Amino acid sequence: MSFFSQSRARHIELGRRGEAAAVRFFRQRNCVILARNWRFTTAHDGNGELDIVLLDGETLVFAEVKTLRRAHKYLPGGNLHEKQKRRIRRGARAYCRKFSIPENLEKRFDLVEVLHSGRRVQDIALHENYMSFSLTEVPSGTIL
């Protein structure tokens, strides 16, 4: 296996561990996990994946998980760029359409930052309402 293949495999495994830690975190808060790694492919929304979809009380939450191996100069959420935010919004719209989610149901986007030290979770930070929610497409370049 090449260095790049090994590095990619470690990166994917770290992401999986971060997502598992986020699921445990949400369950400890009595949230109901509806989907993990929910993939979508539609003519209207393109394709992509939502990390975690959950119910927090009466609120539908789309959670993006960002994980780093150790404390860096930047927090894991610094790796969430505008293109990824648009993909997450498209995924949320696709999820709502597929499962006929009522428009009046409260929805939010959360960012979960997970820091790993060795093989252990060092810290988890939850940023509720990290992005605004809209069922309509927001023009590129619009700051939300």
CSV table of N, CA and C in Angstrom, one decimal:
chain,number,residue,atom,x,y,z
A,1,MET,N,0.9,-1.2,0.0
A,1,MET,CA,0.0,0.0,0.0
A,1,MET,C,0.9,1.2,0.0
A,2,SER,N,0.6,2.2,-0.8
A,2,SER,CA,1.4,3.4,-0.9
A,2,SER,C,1.2,4.3,0.3
A,3,PHE,N,2.1,5.3,0.4
A,3,PHE,CA,2.0,6.2,1.5
A,3,PHE,C,0.6,7.0,1.5
A,4,PHE,N,0.3,7.4,0.2
A,4,PHE,CA,-1.0,8.2,0.1
A,4,PHE,C,-2.2,7.3,0.4
A,5,SER,N,-2.2,6.0,0.0
A,5,SER,CA,-3.3,5.1,0.3
A,5,SER,C,-3.4,4.9,1.8
A,6,GLN,N,-2.3,4.8,2.5
A,6,GLN,CA,-2.3,4.6,4.0
A,6,GLN,C,-2.8,5.9,4.7
A,7,SER,N,-2.3,7.0,4.2
A,7,SER,CA,-2.7,8.3,4.8
A,7,SER,C,-4.2,8.5,4.6
A,8,ARG,N,-4.7,8.2,3.4
A,8,ARG,CA,-6.2,8.3,3.1
A,8,ARG,C,-7.0,7.4,4.0
A,9,ALA,N,-6.5,6.1,4.2
A,9,ALA,CA,-7.2,5.2,5.1
A,9,ALA,C,-7.2,5.6,6.5
A,10,ARG,N,-6.1,6.2,7.0
A,10,ARG,CA,-6.1,6.8,8.4
A,10,ARG,C,-7.1,7.9,8.5
A,11,HIS,N,-7.1,8.8,7.5
A,11,HIS,CA,-8.0,9.9,7.5
A,11,HIS,C,-9.5,9.5,7.6
A,12,ILE,N,-9.8,8.5,6.8
A,12,ILE,CA,-11.2,7.9,6.7
A,12,ILE,C,-11.5,7.3,8.1
A,13,GLU,N,-10.6,6.5,8.6
A,13,GLU,CA,-10.9,5.9,9.9
A,13,GLU,C,-11.0,7.0,11.0
A,14,LEU,N,-10.2,8.0,11.0
A,14,LEU,CA,-10.4,9.1,12.0
A,14,LEU,C,-11.7,9.7,11.9
A,15,GLY,N,-12.2,10.0,10.7
A,15,GLY,CA,-13.5,10.5,10.4
A,15,GLY,C,-14.6,9.7,11.0
A,16,ARG,N,-14.5,8.4,10.8
A,16,ARG,CA,-15.5,7.4,11.3
A,16,ARG,C,-15.5,7.5,12.8
A,17,ARG,N,-14.3,7.5,13.5
A,17,ARG,CA,-14.3,7.6,14.9
A,17,ARG,C,-14.9,8.9,15.4
A,18,GLY,N,-14.6,10.0,14.7
A,18,GLY,CA,-15.2,11.2,15.1
A,18,GLY,C,-16.7,11.2,15.0
A,19,GLU,N,-17.3,10.6,13.9
A,19,GLU,CA,-18.7,10.5,13.8
A,19,GLU,C,-19.3,9.6,14.8
A,20,ALA,N,-18.7,8.5,15.2
A,20,ALA,CA,-19.2,7.7,16.2
A,20,ALA,C,-19.2,8.4,17.6
A,21,ALA,N,-18.2,9.2,17.8
A,21,ALA,CA,-18.1,10.0,19.1
A,21,ALA,C,-19.3,11.0,19.1
A,22,ALA,N,-19.6,11.6,17.9
A,22,ALA,CA,-20.6,12.6,17.8
A,22,ALA,C,-22.0,11.9,18.1
A,23,VAL,N,-22.2,10.7,17.5
A,23,VAL,CA,-23.4,10.0,17.8
A,23,VAL,C,-23.6,9.7,19.3
A,24,ARG,N,-22.5,9.2,19.9
A,24,ARG,CA,-22.6,9.0,21.4
A,24,ARG,C,-23.0,10.3,22.1
A,25,PHE,N,-22.4,11.4,21.7
A,25,PHE,CA,-22.6,12.7,22.3
A,25,PHE,C,-24.1,13.1,22.2
A,26,PHE,N,-24.6,12.9,21.0
A,26,PHE,CA,-26.1,13.3,20.8
A,26,PHE,C,-27.0,12.3,21.6
A,27,ARG,N,-26.7,11.1,21.6
A,27,ARG,CA,-27.5,10.1,22.3
A,27,ARG,C,-27.5,10.4,23.8
A,28,GLN,N,-26.4,10.9,24.4
A,28,GLN,CA,-26.3,11.3,25.8
A,28,GLN,C,-27.2,12.5,26.1
A,29,ARG,N,-27.5,13.2,25.0
A,29,ARG,CA,-28.4,14.4,25.1
A,29,ARG,C,-29.8,14.0,24.8
A,30,ASN,N,-30.1,12.7,24.7
A,30,ASN,CA,-31.4,12.1,24.5
A,30,ASN,C,-31.9,12.5,23.1
A,31,CYS,N,-31.0,12.7,22.1
A,31,CYS,CA,-31.4,12.9,20.8
A,31,CYS,C,-31.7,11.5,20.1
A,32,VAL,N,-32.5,11.5,19.1
A,32,VAL,CA,-32.8,10.3,18.3
A,32,VAL,C,-32.1,10.4,17.0
A,33,ILE,N,-31.2,9.4,16.7
A,33,ILE,CA,-30.4,9.4,15.5
A,33,ILE,C,-31.3,8.8,14.4
A,34,LEU,N,-31.6,9.6,13.3
A,34,LEU,CA,-32.4,9.1,12.2
A,34,LEU,C,-31.6,8.5,11.1
A,35,ALA,N,-30.4,9.0,10.9
A,35,ALA,CA,-29.5,8.5,9.8
A,35,ALA,C,-28.1,8.9,10.0
A,36,ARG,N,-27.2,8.0,9.6
A,36,ARG,CA,-25.8,8.3,9.6
A,36,ARG,C,-25.3,8.1,8.2
A,37,ASN,N,-24.4,9.0,7.7
A,37,ASN,CA,-23.9,8.9,6.4
A,37,ASN,C,-24.9,8.7,5.3
A,38,TRP,N,-26.0,9.6,5.4
A,38,TRP,CA,-27.1,9.5,4.5
A,38,TRP,C,-26.7,10.0,3.1
A,39,ARG,N,-26.7,9.2,2.1
A,39,ARG,CA,-26.2,9.6,0.7
A,39,ARG,C,-27.4,10.0,-0.1
A,40,PHE,N,-27.2,11.0,-0.9
A,40,PHE,CA,-28.3,11.4,-1.8
A,40,PHE,C,-27.7,11.6,-3.2
A,41,THR,N,-28.5,11.3,-4.2
A,41,THR,CA,-28.2,11.6,-5.6
A,41,THR,C,-29.6,12.0,-6.3
A,42,THR,N,-29.7,13.2,-6.6
A,42,THR,CA,-30.9,13.6,-7.3
A,42,THR,C,-30.6,14.6,-8.4
A,43,ALA,N,-31.4,14.6,-9.4
A,43,ALA,CA,-31.2,15.5,-10.5
A,43,ALA,C,-31.2,17.0,-10.1
A,44,HIS,N,-32.1,17.3,-9.1
A,44,HIS,CA,-32.2,18.6,-8.6
A,44,HIS,C,-31.1,19.1,-7.6
A,45,ASP,N,-30.7,18.1,-6.7
A,45,ASP,CA,-29.7,18.5,-5.7
A,45,ASP,C,-28.3,18.0,-5.9
A,46,GLY,N,-28.1,17.2,-7.0
A,46,GLY,CA,-26.7,16.6,-7.2
A,46,GLY,C,-26.6,15.5,-6.2
A,47,ASN,N,-25.3,15.2,-5.8
A,47,ASN,CA,-25.1,14.1,-4.9
A,47,ASN,C,-24.2,14.5,-3.7
A,48,GLY,N,-24.2,13.7,-2.7
A,48,GLY,CA,-23.4,14.0,-1.5
A,48,GLY,C,-23.8,13.1,-0.4
A,49,GLU,N,-23.4,13.5,0.8
A,49,GLU,CA,-23.7,12.7,2.0
A,49,GLU,C,-23.8,13.7,3.2
A,50,LEU,N,-24.8,13.4,4.1
A,50,LEU,CA,-25.0,14.0,5.3
A,50,LEU,C,-24.4,13.1,6.4
A,51,ASP,N,-23.6,13.7,7.3
A,51,ASP,CA,-23.0,12.9,8.3
A,51,ASP,C,-24.0,12.3,9.3
A,52,ILE,N,-24.8,13.1,9.9
A,52,ILE,CA,-25.8,12.7,10.9
A,52,ILE,C,-27.1,13.5,10.8
A,53,VAL,N,-28.2,12.8,10.7
A,53,VAL,CA,-29.5,13.4,10.8
A,53,VAL,C,-30.1,12.9,12.1
A,54,LEU,N,-30.7,13.9,12.9
A,54,LEU,CA,-31.2,13.5,14.2
A,54,LEU,C,-32.4,14.4,14.6
A,55,LEU,N,-33.1,13.9,15.6
A,55,LEU,CA,-34.1,14.7,16.2
A,55,LEU,C,-33.7,15.1,17.6
A,56,ASP,N,-33.7,16.4,17.8
A,56,ASP,CA,-33.3,17.0,19.1
A,56,ASP,C,-34.6,17.6,19.6
A,57,GLY,N,-35.4,16.8,20.4
A,57,GLY,CA,-36.7,17.2,20.8
A,57,GLY,C,-37.6,17.3,19.6
A,58,GLU,N,-38.1,18.4,19.2
A,58,GLU,CA,-39.0,18.6,18.1
A,58,GLU,C,-38.3,19.2,16.9
A,59,THR,N,-36.9,19.3,17.0
A,59,THR,CA,-36.1,19.9,15.9
A,59,THR,C,-35.4,18.9,15.1
A,60,LEU,N,-35.5,19.0,13.8
A,60,LEU,CA,-34.7,18.1,12.9
A,60,LEU,C,-33.3,18.8,12.7
A,61,VAL,N,-32.3,18.0,13.0
A,61,VAL,CA,-30.9,18.5,12.9
A,61,VAL,C,-30.1,17.8,11.9
A,62,PHE,N,-29.4,18.6,11.1
A,62,PHE,CA,-28.4,18.0,10.2
A,62,PHE,C,-27.0,18.4,10.7
A,63,ALA,N,-26.3,17.4,11.2
A,63,ALA,CA,-25.0,17.6,11.8
A,63,ALA,C,-23.9,17.2,11.0
A,64,GLU,N,-22.9,18.2,10.8
A,64,GLU,CA,-21.7,17.9,10.1
A,64,GLU,C,-20.6,17.7,11.1
A,65,VAL,N,-19.8,16.6,11.0
A,65,VAL,CA,-18.8,16.3,11.9
A,65,VAL,C,-17.4,16.6,11.3
A,66,LYS,N,-16.6,17.3,12.0
A,66,LYS,CA,-15.2,17.6,11.6
A,66,LYS,C,-14.3,17.1,12.7
A,67,THR,N,-13.3,16.3,12.3
A,67,THR,CA,-12.4,15.7,13.3
A,67,THR,C,-11.0,15.9,12.9
A,68,LEU,N,-10.2,16.2,13.9
A,68,LEU,CA,-8.7,16.3,13.8
A,68,LEU,C,-8.1,15.4,14.8
A,69,ARG,N,-6.9,15.0,14.4
A,69,ARG,CA,-6.1,14.0,15.3
A,69,ARG,C,-5.7,14.7,16.6
A,70,ARG,N,-5.2,15.9,16.5
A,70,ARG,CA,-4.8,16.6,17.7
A,70,ARG,C,-5.0,18.1,17.5
A,71,ALA,N,-4.8,18.8,18.6
A,71,ALA,CA,-4.9,20.3,18.5
A,71,ALA,C,-4.0,20.9,17.4
A,72,HIS,N,-4.5,21.6,16.5
A,72,HIS,CA,-3.8,22.2,15.4
A,72,HIS,C,-3.9,23.7,15.6
A,73,LYS,N,-3.3,24.5,14.7
A,73,LYS,CA,-3.4,25.9,14.7
A,73,LYS,C,-4.9,26.3,14.5
A,74,TYR,N,-5.6,25.5,13.7
A,74,TYR,CA,-7.0,25.7,13.4
A,74,TYR,C,-7.9,24.6,14.1
A,75,LEU,N,-9.1,25.0,14.4
A,75,LEU,CA,-10.1,24.0,14.8
A,75,LEU,C,-10.6,23.2,13.7
A,76,PRO,N,-11.1,22.0,13.9
A,76,PRO,CA,-11.6,21.2,12.8
A,76,PRO,C,-12.7,21.9,11.9
A,77,GLY,N,-13.5,22.7,12.5
A,77,GLY,CA,-14.5,23.4,11.7
A,77,GLY,C,-14.0,24.3,10.7
A,78,GLY,N,-12.7,24.7,10.8
A,78,GLY,CA,-12.1,25.6,9.8
A,78,GLY,C,-11.9,24.9,8.5
A,79,ASN,N,-12.1,23.5,8.5
A,79,ASN,CA,-12.1,22.8,7.2
A,79,ASN,C,-13.4,22.7,6.5
A,80,LEU,N,-14.4,23.4,7.1
A,80,LEU,CA,-15.8,23.4,6.4
A,80,LEU,C,-15.9,24.7,5.5
A,81,HIS,N,-15.8,24.4,4.2
A,81,HIS,CA,-15.7,25.5,3.3
A,81,HIS,C,-17.1,25.8,2.7
A,82,GLU,N,-17.2,26.9,1.9
A,82,GLU,CA,-18.5,27.2,1.3
A,82,GLU,C,-19.1,26.2,0.4
A,83,LYS,N,-18.2,25.5,-0.4
A,83,LYS,CA,-18.7,24.5,-1.2
A,83,LYS,C,-19.3,23.3,-0.4
A,84,GLN,N,-18.7,23.0,0.7
A,84,GLN,CA,-19.3,21.9,1.6
A,84,GLN,C,-20.6,22.4,2.2
A,85,LYS,N,-20.6,23.6,2.6
A,85,LYS,CA,-21.9,24.1,3.2
A,85,LYS,C,-23.0,24.1,2.2
A,86,ARG,N,-22.8,24.4,0.9
A,86,ARG,CA,-23.8,24.3,-0.1
A,86,ARG,C,-24.2,22.8,-0.3
A,87,ARG,N,-23.3,21.9,-0.3
A,87,ARG,CA,-23.6,20.5,-0.4
A,87,ARG,C,-24.5,20.0,0.7
A,88,ILE,N,-24.1,20.5,2.0
A,88,ILE,CA,-24.9,20.1,3.1
A,88,ILE,C,-26.4,20.6,3.0
A,89,ARG,N,-26.5,21.9,2.6
A,89,ARG,CA,-27.8,22.4,2.4
A,89,ARG,C,-28.6,21.7,1.3
A,90,ARG,N,-27.9,21.3,0.2
A,90,ARG,CA,-28.6,20.5,-0.8
A,90,ARG,C,-29.1,19.2,-0.3
A,91,GLY,N,-28.2,18.5,0.5
A,91,GLY,CA,-28.5,17.3,1.1
A,91,GLY,C,-29.7,17.4,2.1
A,92,ALA,N,-29.8,18.5,2.8
A,92,ALA,CA,-30.9,18.7,3.8
A,92,ALA,C,-32.2,18.8,3.0
A,93,ARG,N,-32.1,19.6,1.9
A,93,ARG,CA,-33.3,19.7,1.1
A,93,ARG,C,-33.8,18.4,0.5
A,94,ALA,N,-32.8,17.6,0.0
A,94,ALA,CA,-33.1,16.3,-0.6
A,94,ALA,C,-33.7,15.4,0.5
A,95,TYR,N,-33.2,15.4,1.7
A,95,TYR,CA,-33.7,14.6,2.8
A,95,TYR,C,-35.2,15.0,3.1
A,96,CYS,N,-35.4,16.3,3.2
A,96,CYS,CA,-36.8,16.8,3.5
A,96,CYS,C,-37.8,16.4,2.4
A,97,ARG,N,-37.3,16.5,1.2
A,97,ARG,CA,-38.2,16.1,0.1
A,97,ARG,C,-38.5,14.6,0.1
A,98,LYS,N,-37.4,13.8,0.3
A,98,LYS,CA,-37.6,12.3,0.2
A,98,LYS,C,-38.5,11.8,1.3
A,99,PHE,N,-38.4,12.4,2.5
A,99,PHE,CA,-39.2,11.9,3.7
A,99,PHE,C,-40.4,12.8,4.0
A,100,SER,N,-40.7,13.7,3.1
A,100,SER,CA,-41.9,14.6,3.2
A,100,SER,C,-41.9,15.3,4.6
A,101,ILE,N,-40.8,15.9,4.9
A,101,ILE,CA,-40.7,16.6,6.2
A,101,ILE,C,-41.5,17.9,6.1
A,102,PRO,N,-42.4,18.2,7.0
A,102,PRO,CA,-43.3,19.4,6.9
A,102,PRO,C,-42.4,20.6,7.0
A,103,GLU,N,-42.8,21.6,6.2
A,103,GLU,CA,-42.0,22.9,6.2
A,103,GLU,C,-42.0,23.6,7.5
A,104,ASN,N,-43.1,23.4,8.3
A,104,ASN,CA,-43.1,24.1,9.6
A,104,ASN,C,-42.4,23.4,10.7
A,105,LEU,N,-41.8,22.2,10.4
A,105,LEU,CA,-41.0,21.6,11.4
A,105,LEU,C,-39.7,22.4,11.6
A,106,GLU,N,-39.3,22.7,12.8
A,106,GLU,CA,-38.1,23.4,13.0
A,106,GLU,C,-36.9,22.6,12.6
A,107,LYS,N,-35.9,23.3,11.9
A,107,LYS,CA,-34.7,22.6,11.4
A,107,LYS,C,-33.5,23.4,11.7
A,108,ARG,N,-32.4,22.7,11.9
A,108,ARG,CA,-31.1,23.5,12.1
A,108,ARG,C,-29.9,22.7,11.6
A,109,PHE,N,-28.9,23.4,11.4
A,109,PHE,CA,-27.6,22.8,11.0
A,109,PHE,C,-26.6,22.9,12.2
A,110,ASP,N,-26.0,21.8,12.6
A,110,ASP,CA,-25.0,21.9,13.7
A,110,ASP,C,-23.7,21.5,13.1
A,111,LEU,N,-22.7,22.0,13.7
A,111,LEU,CA,-21.3,21.6,13.5
A,111,LEU,C,-20.8,20.9,14.7
A,112,VAL,N,-20.2,19.7,14.6
A,112,VAL,CA,-19.6,19.0,15.8
A,112,VAL,C,-18.1,18.9,15.5
A,113,GLU,N,-17.3,19.5,16.3
A,113,GLU,CA,-15.9,19.4,16.2
A,113,GLU,C,-15.4,18.4,17.2
A,114,VAL,N,-14.6,17.4,16.7
A,114,VAL,CA,-14.1,16.4,17.5
A,114,VAL,C,-12.5,16.4,17.5
A,115,LEU,N,-11.9,16.5,18.6
A,115,LEU,CA,-10.4,16.5,18.7
A,115,LEU,C,-10.0,15.1,19.3
A,116,HIS,N,-9.1,14.4,18.5
A,116,HIS,CA,-8.6,13.1,19.0
A,116,HIS,C,-7.2,13.3,19.5
A,117,SER,N,-6.8,12.6,20.5
A,117,SER,CA,-5.5,12.5,21.0
A,117,SER,C,-5.1,11.1,21.1
A,118,GLY,N,-4.3,10.6,20.2
A,118,GLY,CA,-4.0,9.2,20.1
A,118,GLY,C,-5.2,8.5,19.6
A,119,ARG,N,-5.8,7.5,20.3
A,119,ARG,CA,-7.0,6.8,19.9
A,119,ARG,C,-8.2,7.2,20.7
A,120,ARG,N,-8.0,8.3,21.5
A,120,ARG,CA,-9.1,8.7,22.4
A,120,ARG,C,-9.6,10.1,22.0
A,121,VAL,N,-10.9,10.3,22.3
A,121,VAL,CA,-11.5,11.6,22.1
A,121,VAL,C,-11.0,12.6,23.2
A,122,GLN,N,-10.4,13.6,22.7
A,122,GLN,CA,-9.9,14.6,23.7
A,122,GLN,C,-11.0,15.7,24.0
A,123,ASP,N,-11.7,16.1,23.0
A,123,ASP,CA,-12.8,17.1,23.2
A,123,ASP,C,-13.8,17.1,22.1
A,124,ILE,N,-15.0,17.4,22.5
A,124,ILE,CA,-16.1,17.6,21.5
A,124,ILE,C,-16.8,18.9,21.7
A,125,ALA,N,-16.9,19.7,20.7
A,125,ALA,CA,-17.6,21.0,20.7
A,125,ALA,C,-18.8,21.0,19.8
A,126,LEU,N,-19.9,21.4,20.3
A,126,LEU,CA,-21.1,21.4,19.5
A,126,LEU,C,-21.4,22.9,19.2
A,127,HIS,N,-21.6,23.2,17.9
A,127,HIS,CA,-22.0,24.6,17.5
A,127,HIS,C,-23.4,24.5,16.9
A,128,GLU,N,-24.4,24.8,17.7
A,128,GLU,CA,-25.8,24.7,17.2
A,128,GLU,C,-26.1,25.9,16.3
A,129,ASN,N,-26.9,25.6,15.3
A,129,ASN,CA,-27.3,26.7,14.3
A,129,ASN,C,-26.1,27.3,13.6
A,130,TYR,N,-25.2,26.4,13.3
A,130,TYR,CA,-23.9,26.8,12.6
A,130,TYR,C,-24.2,27.5,11.3
A,131,MET,N,-25.2,27.1,10.6
A,131,MET,CA,-25.6,27.7,9.3
A,131,MET,C,-27.1,27.9,9.3
A,132,SER,N,-27.5,28.8,8.5
A,132,SER,CA,-29.0,29.0,8.4
A,132,SER,C,-29.6,27.9,7.5
A,133,PHE,N,-30.9,27.7,7.7
A,133,PHE,CA,-31.6,26.7,7.0
A,133,PHE,C,-32.6,27.3,6.0
A,134,SER,N,-32.6,26.8,4.8
A,134,SER,CA,-33.6,27.3,3.8
A,134,SER,C,-33.9,26.1,2.8
A,135,LEU,N,-35.1,25.9,2.5
A,135,LEU,CA,-35.4,24.9,1.5
A,135,LEU,C,-35.2,25.3,0.1
A,136,THR,N,-34.9,26.6,-0.1
A,136,THR,CA,-34.6,27.1,-1.4
A,136,THR,C,-33.1,27.3,-1.6
A,137,GLU,N,-32.6,27.3,-2.8
A,137,GLU,CA,-31.2,27.5,-3.1
A,137,GLU,C,-30.8,28.9,-2.8
A,138,VAL,N,-29.7,29.1,-2.2
A,138,VAL,CA,-29.1,30.4,-1.9
A,138,VAL,C,-28.1,30.7,-3.0
A,139,PRO,N,-28.1,31.9,-3.6
A,139,PRO,CA,-27.2,32.2,-4.7
A,139,PRO,C,-25.7,32.1,-4.2
A,140,SER,N,-24.8,31.6,-5.0
A,140,SER,CA,-23.4,31.5,-4.7
A,140,SER,C,-22.9,32.8,-4.3
A,141,GLY,N,-22.0,32.9,-3.3
A,141,GLY,CA,-21.4,34.1,-2.8
A,141,GLY,C,-22.2,34.8,-1.7
A,142,THR,N,-23.4,34.3,-1.5
A,142,THR,CA,-24.2,34.9,-0.4
A,142,THR,C,-23.7,34.4,0.9
A,143,ILE,N,-23.5,35.3,1.9
A,143,ILE,CA,-23.0,34.9,3.2
A,143,ILE,C,-24.2,34.6,4.1
A,144,LEU,N,-24.1,33.4,4.7
A,144,LEU,CA,-25.2,33.0,5.6
A,144,LEU,C,-24.7,32.8,7.0
